[in-house]
């Protein structure tokens, strides 16, 4: 057994013997064929386009991903709008500052304007120190207790205008300007209307505003605005028995109730509320509110409170008994008159209540 040759293909036989052409047969027969090595599985062919489509999202997906949410877009527009408003405010402020640089230095005029005097009378104004150029502004000097002035309600306003450089009264005609009627643009200038609406009757407002003089220069003006009563408000009034009529006064305004004598033969007048204002001239126009009622039917012929508002009337053009009463009357008075039919229009006796507010001029 020692001299026995190793089997071909065995571990004892060198491999080079097989490579030298030996048949590979063994004592047990032909050589066992070796198994063929397995080839690796073929991968499916993927085109570059398919790979790219798999690796990257579509263009439509990219656009959708980049689209800004709606709330973010709204916030962006609001921020842009706020920026525009801020720029506009800076422009307006810059304009006023530029106007101030053009204004000559003012001296001898006060930034604190001291106003004295009764409401409805020419105010006494004192200036001290220097008045700077400022934006329009106003302050309430006297807080009234009358009705609140609203758009298109009755209004009566007295305005005194003073020059900011010299402190002189520059109102037209050298005296205060009077406005009466309804609180709207037809009666009051726009700037004055905005100062009056929202205030109460009996108030005084002091307004500062830049104005252009005749020589083209810009300086400050001071407006003293007195918001005067449009009626003689009185709720508890005693009507004399000899008048033969009864009235009520809701909110201080007259309302006809009844008449015990519908065909009076003589005129009757009575001052229900004596005024404390200036003496009236019956030959001049007066500012008044009034109501006229028929005694027999109670029908209202005229009523200006809350409707037409304060009216200018000529004292001498009223009924004779009223005209005579006006000779001794003062402003802010309320009077009652009973007019027989033959002194009125001839068809009915009349009851008249009139609030005499002030001279018209």
One Martini backbone bead per residue (centre of mass of N, CA, C, O) as a GRO file, in nm:
protein
  361
    1UNK     BB    1   0.051   0.064  -0.012
    2UNK     BB    2   0.290   0.259  -0.031
    3UNK     BB    3   0.309   0.233  -0.364
    4UNK     BB    4   0.053   0.365  -0.402
    5UNK     BB    5  -0.129   0.556  -0.590
    6UNK     BB    6  -0.279   0.830  -0.609
    7UNK     BB    7  -0.557   0.971  -0.663
    8UNK     BB    8  -0.717   1.129  -0.880
    9UNK     BB    9  -0.803   1.436  -0.734
   10UNK     BB   10  -0.667   1.421  -0.493
   11UNK     BB   11  -0.481   1.549  -0.241
   12UNK     BB   12  -0.214   1.366  -0.314
   13UNK     BB   13  -0.238   1.485  -0.587
   14UNK     BB   14  -0.104   1.672  -0.793
   15UNK     BB   15  -0.205   1.920  -1.006
   16UNK     BB   16   0.015   1.898  -1.234
   17UNK     BB   17  -0.069   1.616  -1.335
   18UNK     BB   18  -0.333   1.707  -1.465
   19UNK     BB   19  -0.199   1.930  -1.659
   20UNK     BB   20  -0.016   1.701  -1.829
   21UNK     BB   21  -0.259   1.493  -1.952
   22UNK     BB   22  -0.417   1.344  -1.775
   23UNK     BB   23  -0.726   1.193  -1.775
   24UNK     BB   24  -0.878   1.139  -1.480
   25UNK     BB   25  -0.875   0.861  -1.415
   26UNK     BB   26  -0.981   0.602  -1.211
   27UNK     BB   27  -1.022   0.312  -1.038
   28UNK     BB   28  -1.348   0.381  -1.050
   29UNK     BB   29  -1.314   0.554  -1.311
   30UNK     BB   30  -1.430   0.815  -1.416
   31UNK     BB   31  -1.430   1.138  -1.380
   32UNK     BB   32  -1.577   1.370  -1.198
   33UNK     BB   33  -1.763   1.616  -1.273
   34UNK     BB   34  -1.757   1.942  -1.247
   35UNK     BB   35  -1.920   2.206  -1.142
   36UNK     BB   36  -2.083   2.470  -1.260
   37UNK     BB   37  -2.064   2.784  -1.218
   38UNK     BB   38  -2.260   3.035  -1.108
   39UNK     BB   39  -2.421   3.293  -1.235
   40UNK     BB   40  -2.506   3.596  -1.197
   41UNK     BB   41  -2.772   3.778  -1.175
   42UNK     BB   42  -2.967   3.960  -1.371
   43UNK     BB   43  -3.021   4.283  -1.418
   44UNK     BB   44  -3.227   4.518  -1.480
   45UNK     BB   45  -3.273   4.752  -1.716
   46UNK     BB   46  -3.195   5.095  -1.653
   47UNK     BB   47  -3.278   5.391  -1.734
   48UNK     BB   48  -3.191   5.717  -1.690
   49UNK     BB   49  -3.481   5.824  -1.675
   50UNK     BB   50  -3.584   5.634  -1.453
   51UNK     BB   51  -3.379   5.716  -1.240
   52UNK     BB   52  -3.452   6.017  -1.234
   53UNK     BB   53  -3.751   5.977  -1.160
   54UNK     BB   54  -3.689   5.829  -0.889
   55UNK     BB   55  -3.493   6.047  -0.751
   56UNK     BB   56  -3.683   6.281  -0.858
   57UNK     BB   57  -3.906   6.512  -0.855
   58UNK     BB   58  -4.138   6.670  -0.996
   59UNK     BB   59  -4.209   6.983  -1.111
   60UNK     BB   60  -4.489   7.007  -0.978
   61UNK     BB   61  -4.389   6.939  -0.692
   62UNK     BB   62  -4.199   7.184  -0.661
   63UNK     BB   63  -4.417   7.409  -0.688
   64UNK     BB   64  -4.592   7.314  -0.448
   65UNK     BB   65  -4.363   7.340  -0.231
   66UNK     BB   66  -4.313   7.665  -0.291
   67UNK     BB   67  -4.585   7.746  -0.202
   68UNK     BB   68  -4.742   7.996  -0.033
   69UNK     BB   69  -4.925   8.049   0.212
   70UNK     BB   70  -5.197   8.244   0.265
   71UNK     BB   71  -5.132   8.385   0.541
   72UNK     BB   72  -4.851   8.482   0.450
   73UNK     BB   73  -4.950   8.667   0.221
   74UNK     BB   74  -5.126   8.854   0.392
   75UNK     BB   75  -4.902   8.952   0.580
   76UNK     BB   76  -4.730   9.075   0.357
   77UNK     BB   77  -4.941   9.292   0.268
   78UNK     BB   78  -4.972   9.434   0.540
   79UNK     BB   79  -4.679   9.525   0.567
   80UNK     BB   80  -4.683   9.695   0.310
   81UNK     BB   81  -4.910   9.889   0.397
   82UNK     BB   82  -4.769   9.998   0.653
   83UNK     BB   83  -4.530  10.117   0.501
   84UNK     BB   84  -4.692  10.323   0.335
   85UNK     BB   85  -4.815  10.480   0.573
   86UNK     BB   86  -4.546  10.564   0.700
   87UNK     BB   87  -4.446  10.727   0.459
   88UNK     BB   88  -4.682  10.929   0.448
   89UNK     BB   89  -4.638  11.046   0.733
   90UNK     BB   90  -4.352  11.153   0.676
   91UNK     BB   91  -4.434  11.349   0.454
   92UNK     BB   92  -4.623  11.529   0.617
   93UNK     BB   93  -4.420  11.607   0.836
   94UNK     BB   94  -4.213  11.729   0.639
   95UNK     BB   95  -4.394  11.957   0.538
   96UNK     BB   96  -4.428  12.109   0.810
   97UNK     BB   97  -4.127  12.149   0.858
   98UNK     BB   98  -4.081  12.313   0.602
   99UNK     BB   99  -4.276  12.538   0.677
  100UNK     BB  100  -4.123  12.619   0.935
  101UNK     BB  101  -3.857  12.706   0.787
  102UNK     BB  102  -4.012  12.949   0.634
  103UNK     BB  103  -4.070  13.072   0.899
  104UNK     BB  104  -4.052  13.326   1.080
  105UNK     BB  105  -3.959  13.451   1.360
  106UNK     BB  106  -4.138  13.450   1.659
  107UNK     BB  107  -4.260  13.720   1.866
  108UNK     BB  108  -4.468  13.805   2.142
  109UNK     BB  109  -4.596  13.508   2.165
  110UNK     BB  110  -4.799  13.265   2.299
  111UNK     BB  111  -4.840  12.927   2.388
  112UNK     BB  112  -5.018  13.051   2.618
  113UNK     BB  113  -5.354  13.105   2.604
  114UNK     BB  114  -5.542  13.365   2.752
  115UNK     BB  115  -5.891  13.335   2.837
  116UNK     BB  116  -6.154  13.574   2.870
  117UNK     BB  117  -6.483  13.578   2.938
  118UNK     BB  118  -6.786  13.548   2.825
  119UNK     BB  119  -7.008  13.369   2.677
  120UNK     BB  120  -7.070  13.548   2.371
  121UNK     BB  121  -6.830  13.733   2.414
  122UNK     BB  122  -6.569  13.921   2.380
  123UNK     BB  123  -6.268  13.812   2.414
  124UNK     BB  124  -5.982  13.793   2.626
  125UNK     BB  125  -5.646  13.801   2.498
  126UNK     BB  126  -5.334  13.646   2.602
  127UNK     BB  127  -4.980  13.687   2.537
  128UNK     BB  128  -4.686  13.472   2.594
  129UNK     BB  129  -4.407  13.467   2.446
  130UNK     BB  130  -4.374  13.191   2.226
  131UNK     BB  131  -4.488  13.068   1.902
  132UNK     BB  132  -4.497  12.782   1.752
  133UNK     BB  133  -4.487  12.568   1.492
  134UNK     BB  134  -4.781  12.368   1.434
  135UNK     BB  135  -5.010  12.157   1.446
  136UNK     BB  136  -5.322  12.107   1.457
  137UNK     BB  137  -5.510  12.222   1.751
  138UNK     BB  138  -5.710  12.147   2.053
  139UNK     BB  139  -5.913  12.284   2.331
  140UNK     BB  140  -6.098  12.270   2.631
  141UNK     BB  141  -6.212  12.543   2.828
  142UNK     BB  142  -6.533  12.486   2.816
  143UNK     BB  143  -6.785  12.288   2.965
  144UNK     BB  144  -7.079  12.206   2.868
  145UNK     BB  145  -7.455  12.133   2.943
  146UNK     BB  146  -7.578  12.088   2.686
  147UNK     BB  147  -7.648  11.979   2.406
  148UNK     BB  148  -7.545  11.773   2.164
  149UNK     BB  149  -7.359  11.812   1.882
  150UNK     BB  150  -7.480  11.727   1.566
  151UNK     BB  151  -7.559  11.634   1.277
  152UNK     BB  152  -7.811  11.862   1.182
  153UNK     BB  153  -7.825  12.036   1.417
  154UNK     BB  154  -7.852  12.281   1.610
  155UNK     BB  155  -7.666  12.601   1.568
  156UNK     BB  156  -7.433  12.827   1.759
  157UNK     BB  157  -7.160  13.043   1.655
  158UNK     BB  158  -6.859  13.196   1.790
  159UNK     BB  159  -6.578  13.361   1.617
  160UNK     BB  160  -6.236  13.430   1.713
  161UNK     BB  161  -5.957  13.577   1.538
  162UNK     BB  162  -5.599  13.531   1.579
  163UNK     BB  163  -5.285  13.636   1.539
  164UNK     BB  164  -4.976  13.478   1.598
  165UNK     BB  165  -4.772  13.722   1.566
  166UNK     BB  166  -4.949  13.980   1.701
  167UNK     BB  167  -5.245  13.922   1.845
  168UNK     BB  168  -5.465  14.004   1.653
  169UNK     BB  169  -5.770  14.084   1.541
  170UNK     BB  170  -5.894  13.915   1.221
  171UNK     BB  171  -6.173  13.945   1.196
  172UNK     BB  172  -6.436  14.029   1.029
  173UNK     BB  173  -6.477  14.367   1.112
  174UNK     BB  174  -6.344  14.335   1.410
  175UNK     BB  175  -6.526  14.076   1.477
  176UNK     BB  176  -6.714  13.834   1.543
  177UNK     BB  177  -6.829  13.537   1.412
  178UNK     BB  178  -7.151  13.426   1.294
  179UNK     BB  179  -7.332  13.110   1.340
  180UNK     BB  180  -7.650  12.981   1.201
  181UNK     BB  181  -7.836  12.659   1.228
  182UNK     BB  182  -7.689  12.390   1.089
  183UNK     BB  183  -7.475  12.107   1.133
  184UNK     BB  184  -7.312  12.193   0.845
  185UNK     BB  185  -7.161  12.286   0.543
  186UNK     BB  186  -7.369  12.528   0.496
  187UNK     BB  187  -7.285  12.681   0.775
  188UNK     BB  188  -6.999  12.542   0.815
  189UNK     BB  189  -6.693  12.510   0.801
  190UNK     BB  190  -6.503  12.236   0.801
  191UNK     BB  191  -6.312  12.305   1.043
  192UNK     BB  192  -6.546  12.396   1.234
  193UNK     BB  193  -6.727  12.146   1.231
  194UNK     BB  194  -6.520  11.949   1.369
  195UNK     BB  195  -6.514  12.119   1.644
  196UNK     BB  196  -6.829  12.109   1.716
  197UNK     BB  197  -6.876  11.830   1.677
  198UNK     BB  198  -6.923  11.675   2.004
  199UNK     BB  199  -7.023  11.914   2.148
  200UNK     BB  200  -7.152  12.135   2.383
  201UNK     BB  201  -7.355  12.351   2.481
  202UNK     BB  202  -7.144  12.600   2.633
  203UNK     BB  203  -6.877  12.588   2.484
  204UNK     BB  204  -6.507  12.621   2.470
  205UNK     BB  205  -6.274  12.657   2.198
  206UNK     BB  206  -5.918  12.617   2.138
  207UNK     BB  207  -5.751  12.693   1.831
  208UNK     BB  208  -5.471  12.573   1.640
  209UNK     BB  209  -5.343  12.709   1.322
  210UNK     BB  210  -5.233  12.712   1.013
  211UNK     BB  211  -5.177  13.011   0.806
  212UNK     BB  212  -5.227  13.218   0.524
  213UNK     BB  213  -5.128  13.505   0.425
  214UNK     BB  214  -5.132  13.766   0.198
  215UNK     BB  215  -4.798  13.734   0.159
  216UNK     BB  216  -4.759  13.394   0.191
  217UNK     BB  217  -4.725  13.343   0.473
  218UNK     BB  218  -4.675  13.125   0.756
  219UNK     BB  219  -4.901  13.100   1.037
  220UNK     BB  220  -5.053  13.134   1.331
  221UNK     BB  221  -5.382  13.059   1.464
  222UNK     BB  222  -5.649  13.178   1.682
  223UNK     BB  223  -5.946  13.009   1.792
  224UNK     BB  224  -6.249  13.128   1.935
  225UNK     BB  225  -6.503  12.888   2.033
  226UNK     BB  226  -6.850  12.950   2.068
  227UNK     BB  227  -7.105  12.734   2.194
  228UNK     BB  228  -7.425  12.817   2.171
  229UNK     BB  229  -7.731  12.844   2.253
  230UNK     BB  230  -8.055  12.747   2.080
  231UNK     BB  231  -8.198  12.794   2.365
  232UNK     BB  232  -8.433  12.850   2.632
  233UNK     BB  233  -8.385  12.644   2.878
  234UNK     BB  234  -8.711  12.546   3.022
  235UNK     BB  235  -8.931  12.343   3.225
  236UNK     BB  236  -9.023  12.543   3.472
  237UNK     BB  237  -9.319  12.707   3.388
  238UNK     BB  238  -9.529  12.990   3.434
  239UNK     BB  239  -9.849  13.047   3.328
  240UNK     BB  240 -10.053  13.287   3.301
  241UNK     BB  241 -10.392  13.283   3.341
  242UNK     BB  242 -10.462  13.523   3.132
  243UNK     BB  243 -10.371  13.359   2.873
  244UNK     BB  244 -10.542  13.075   2.832
  245UNK     BB  245 -10.292  12.867   2.850
  246UNK     BB  246 -10.112  12.556   2.783
  247UNK     BB  247  -9.783  12.422   2.871
  248UNK     BB  248  -9.509  12.230   2.778
  249UNK     BB  249  -9.136  12.132   2.858
  250UNK     BB  250  -8.968  11.929   2.691
  251UNK     BB  251  -8.637  11.977   2.714
  252UNK     BB  252  -8.721  12.302   2.722
  253UNK     BB  253  -8.956  12.281   2.509
  254UNK     BB  254  -9.234  12.379   2.351
  255UNK     BB  255  -9.585  12.259   2.419
  256UNK     BB  256  -9.894  12.245   2.316
  257UNK     BB  257 -10.215  12.186   2.480
  258UNK     BB  258 -10.419  12.443   2.554
  259UNK     BB  259 -10.741  12.641   2.538
  260UNK     BB  260 -10.977  12.840   2.710
  261UNK     BB  261 -10.931  13.081   2.495
  262UNK     BB  262 -11.004  13.112   2.142
  263UNK     BB  263 -11.129  13.438   2.150
  264UNK     BB  264 -10.955  13.683   2.185
  265UNK     BB  265 -10.958  14.051   2.213
  266UNK     BB  266 -10.671  14.063   2.340
  267UNK     BB  267 -10.355  14.117   2.389
  268UNK     BB  268 -10.073  13.908   2.510
  269UNK     BB  269  -9.783  13.943   2.732
  270UNK     BB  270  -9.481  13.747   2.837
  271UNK     BB  271  -9.204  13.694   3.046
  272UNK     BB  272  -9.070  13.388   3.122
  273UNK     BB  273  -8.754  13.462   3.048
  274UNK     BB  274  -8.514  13.653   3.155
  275UNK     BB  275  -8.258  13.819   3.027
  276UNK     BB  276  -7.876  13.889   3.039
  277UNK     BB  277  -7.819  14.038   2.798
  278UNK     BB  278  -7.834  14.243   2.560
  279UNK     BB  279  -7.976  14.500   2.424
  280UNK     BB  280  -8.243  14.540   2.211
  281UNK     BB  281  -8.316  14.624   1.869
  282UNK     BB  282  -8.615  14.643   1.694
  283UNK     BB  283  -8.473  14.754   1.416
  284UNK     BB  284  -8.321  14.494   1.430
  285UNK     BB  285  -8.191  14.204   1.392
  286UNK     BB  286  -8.274  13.877   1.507
  287UNK     BB  287  -8.214  13.584   1.699
  288UNK     BB  288  -8.452  13.306   1.662
  289UNK     BB  289  -8.699  13.104   1.825
  290UNK     BB  290  -9.020  12.947   1.719
  291UNK     BB  291  -9.382  12.926   1.793
  292UNK     BB  292  -9.704  12.844   1.625
  293UNK     BB  293 -10.055  12.852   1.734
  294UNK     BB  294 -10.378  12.747   1.727
  295UNK     BB  295 -10.638  12.784   1.947
  296UNK     BB  296 -10.881  12.613   1.826
  297UNK     BB  297 -10.696  12.353   1.704
  298UNK     BB  298 -10.368  12.333   1.771
  299UNK     BB  299 -10.215  12.406   1.533
  300UNK     BB  300  -9.908  12.405   1.369
  301UNK     BB  301  -9.741  12.666   1.194
  302UNK     BB  302  -9.467  12.688   1.372
  303UNK     BB  303  -9.125  12.528   1.405
  304UNK     BB  304  -8.770  12.553   1.475
  305UNK     BB  305  -8.699  12.343   1.668
  306UNK     BB  306  -8.510  12.100   1.506
  307UNK     BB  307  -8.538  12.229   1.211
  308UNK     BB  308  -8.446  12.525   1.106
  309UNK     BB  309  -8.363  12.693   1.332
  310UNK     BB  310  -8.215  12.967   1.364
  311UNK     BB  311  -8.353  13.301   1.309
  312UNK     BB  312  -8.391  13.582   1.112
  313UNK     BB  313  -8.542  13.878   1.244
  314UNK     BB  314  -8.759  14.152   1.239
  315UNK     BB  315  -8.900  14.321   1.486
  316UNK     BB  316  -9.106  14.506   1.313
  317UNK     BB  317  -9.237  14.238   1.155
  318UNK     BB  318  -9.396  14.162   1.378
  319UNK     BB  319  -9.615  14.157   1.588
  320UNK     BB  320  -9.715  14.417   1.769
  321UNK     BB  321  -9.679  14.293   2.054
  322UNK     BB  322  -9.392  14.191   2.004
  323UNK     BB  323  -9.259  14.456   1.921
  324UNK     BB  324  -9.306  14.593   2.196
  325UNK     BB  325  -9.149  14.382   2.369
  326UNK     BB  326  -8.858  14.421   2.230
  327UNK     BB  327  -8.772  14.702   2.352
  328UNK     BB  328  -8.719  14.553   2.660
  329UNK     BB  329  -8.522  14.334   2.559
  330UNK     BB  330  -8.312  14.061   2.614
  331UNK     BB  331  -8.098  13.837   2.575
  332UNK     BB  332  -8.216  13.524   2.649
  333UNK     BB  333  -8.529  13.519   2.596
  334UNK     BB  334  -8.874  13.431   2.696
  335UNK     BB  335  -9.183  13.456   2.515
  336UNK     BB  336  -9.536  13.545   2.533
  337UNK     BB  337  -9.815  13.536   2.289
  338UNK     BB  338 -10.142  13.676   2.230
  339UNK     BB  339 -10.330  13.669   1.921
  340UNK     BB  340 -10.565  13.800   1.768
  341UNK     BB  341 -10.722  13.758   1.474
  342UNK     BB  342 -10.714  14.071   1.379
  343UNK     BB  343 -10.377  14.062   1.428
  344UNK     BB  344 -10.344  13.845   1.237
  345UNK     BB  345 -10.486  13.658   0.972
  346UNK     BB  346 -10.819  13.635   1.062
  347UNK     BB  347 -10.890  13.306   1.138
  348UNK     BB  348 -10.694  13.302   1.405
  349UNK     BB  349 -10.582  13.263   1.699
  350UNK     BB  350 -10.260  13.310   1.867
  351UNK     BB  351  -9.969  13.132   1.980
  352UNK     BB  352  -9.651  13.262   2.111
  353UNK     BB  353  -9.311  13.138   2.118
  354UNK     BB  354  -8.995  13.306   2.208
  355UNK     BB  355  -8.642  13.288   2.143
  356UNK     BB  356  -8.418  13.537   2.231
  357UNK     BB  357  -8.078  13.532   2.165
  358UNK     BB  358  -7.977  13.767   1.950
  359UNK     BB  359  -7.816  13.951   1.762
  360UNK     BB  360  -7.744  13.909   1.419
  361UNK     BB  361  -7.462  14.097   1.405
   0.00000   0.00000   0.00000
